[in-house]
Amino acid sequence: MKNTIGKRVVAYSFPLLVLTPIIFLGCLAVKKDYDATIPSEQRCRINQDDVAFYESLWHADPSGFFDSFPYRFFIENGVYCSAAAVKANLLALNKVSPNTRKENQGLLIQALTTELEVFQASRFEEFNPDSLIILLQWVDEFKAYEDMEKEDKALYGIVYTHWMNFITNQLNKHYEDKPSRKFDFKFKYLLASCQAKRFSSSIGKSKLEKVVQYVLEEKYGYLFNRFWNSTGLVAKLAFFLLCLLFCIMTYTTYEYLFKN
């Protein structure tokens, strides 16, 4: 009698034990964003006529040119959609006021960091991976110009560092709001890009999360290799005991439900 009751308990509890992790992994897979479409890099014109814009401001009030510069008007109407366009703006400024080269750099740094971030604040209130990827593509050019333009190195380097830190902070912020985002393709793309450029993030992965991610990515061979080479004898023994228990429960369930 006791033997029959034991088999019945095993028979009915076994499907529940099997289905629970399957349902858990299924929920994660359903919630995962599989969109792998990376936005195309935006092209823009390089305006060589910006000198007229700066000349009009300079002649209007030379003494207050830097203190009362219309940053918002510049951002709304200026051309800064590439590092080359920013360079064209700098050349125009230097032509208007050749004796204030450092101040000219400082003006563009202020416009392209603090002022531009305030202007775009509403755009990044919600998690917007496409906008962050476009921003990453834009700022990536500044790193190349930092290496090439020795005389204006500070301008490109400060803008690059500012926005890379901004992107990293955005990932940290939106990860805290919704940790499951770390499994989305575009989130992982952005995080990997920041890490490759040596901008570290506080986002980590627990061992369980790593296992779940590898299962979702169907990297079973990698999982087995890590298990076999990175675990001790006790862990291997425990795993094989669990496998043995699983086989026994499978056989007991089959015998009770189908043979009886």
PDB file of N, CA, C and O in Angstrom, residues 13 27 44 54 61 95 141 143 148 236 238 255:
ATOM      1  N   SER A  13       3.737  14.328  -9.058  1.00  0.00           N
ATOM      2  CA  SER A  13       4.607  15.473  -8.791  1.00  0.00           C
ATOM      3  C   SER A  13       5.657  15.655  -9.881  1.00  0.00           C
ATOM      4  O   SER A  13       6.147  16.766 -10.110  1.00  0.00           O
ATOM      5  N   CYS A  27       8.526  31.996 -20.122  1.00  0.00           N
ATOM      6  CA  CYS A  27       8.150  33.381 -19.795  1.00  0.00           C
ATOM      7  C   CYS A  27       9.276  34.343 -20.132  1.00  0.00           C
ATOM      8  O   CYS A  27       9.054  35.426 -20.675  1.00  0.00           O
ATOM      9  N   CYS A  44      24.625  63.575 -42.955  1.00  0.00           N
ATOM     10  CA  CYS A  44      24.246  64.973 -42.867  1.00  0.00           C
ATOM     11  C   CYS A  44      25.165  65.817 -43.726  1.00  0.00           C
ATOM     12  O   CYS A  44      26.248  65.389 -44.130  1.00  0.00           O
ATOM     13  N   TYR A  54      27.779  83.228 -37.319  1.00  0.00           N
ATOM     14  CA  TYR A  54      28.624  83.701 -36.229  1.00  0.00           C
ATOM     15  C   TYR A  54      28.997  85.175 -36.408  1.00  0.00           C
ATOM     16  O   TYR A  54      29.112  85.917 -35.433  1.00  0.00           O
ATOM     17  N   ASP A  61      27.028  92.023 -30.845  1.00  0.00           N
ATOM     18  CA  ASP A  61      27.513  92.290 -29.487  1.00  0.00           C
ATOM     19  C   ASP A  61      28.795  91.501 -29.238  1.00  0.00           C
ATOM     20  O   ASP A  61      28.769  90.426 -28.641  1.00  0.00           O
ATOM     21  N   LYS A  95      37.380  81.798 -37.770  1.00  0.00           N
ATOM     22  CA  LYS A  95      37.494  82.828 -38.806  1.00  0.00           C
ATOM     23  C   LYS A  95      36.917  84.147 -38.316  1.00  0.00           C
ATOM     24  O   LYS A  95      37.466  85.227 -38.590  1.00  0.00           O
ATOM     25  N   GLU A 141      32.279  59.074 -33.974  1.00  0.00           N
ATOM     26  CA  GLU A 141      33.137  59.827 -34.880  1.00  0.00           C
ATOM     27  C   GLU A 141      34.077  60.757 -34.115  1.00  0.00           C
ATOM     28  O   GLU A 141      35.186  61.044 -34.572  1.00  0.00           O
ATOM     29  N   LYS A 143      35.666  60.257 -31.423  1.00  0.00           N
ATOM     30  CA  LYS A 143      36.871  59.562 -30.970  1.00  0.00           C
ATOM     31  C   LYS A 143      37.939  59.575 -32.069  1.00  0.00           C
ATOM     32  O   LYS A 143      39.129  59.800 -31.807  1.00  0.00           O
ATOM     33  N   MET A 148      42.890  62.438 -34.511  1.00  0.00           N
ATOM     34  CA  MET A 148      43.441  63.083 -35.708  1.00  0.00           C
ATOM     35  C   MET A 148      43.731  64.569 -35.498  1.00  0.00           C
ATOM     36  O   MET A 148      44.766  65.066 -35.916  1.00  0.00           O
ATOM     37  N   LYS A 236      29.846  17.757  -9.831  1.00  0.00           N
ATOM     38  CA  LYS A 236      29.554  16.769 -10.874  1.00  0.00           C
ATOM     39  C   LYS A 236      28.766  15.600 -10.306  1.00  0.00           C
ATOM     40  O   LYS A 236      27.818  15.104 -10.926  1.00  0.00           O
ATOM     41  N   ALA A 238      26.815  15.593  -7.651  1.00  0.00           N
ATOM     42  CA  ALA A 238      25.456  16.045  -7.351  1.00  0.00           C
ATOM     43  C   ALA A 238      24.622  16.115  -8.624  1.00  0.00           C
ATOM     44  O   ALA A 238      23.439  15.729  -8.634  1.00  0.00           O
ATOM     45  N   GLU A 255       5.657   3.904 -15.403  1.00  0.00           N
ATOM     46  CA  GLU A 255       5.137   2.619 -14.932  1.00  0.00           C
ATOM     47  C   GLU A 255       3.763   2.777 -14.279  1.00  0.00           C
ATOM     48  O   GLU A 255       2.876   1.961 -14.486  1.00  0.00           O
TER      49      GLU A 255
END
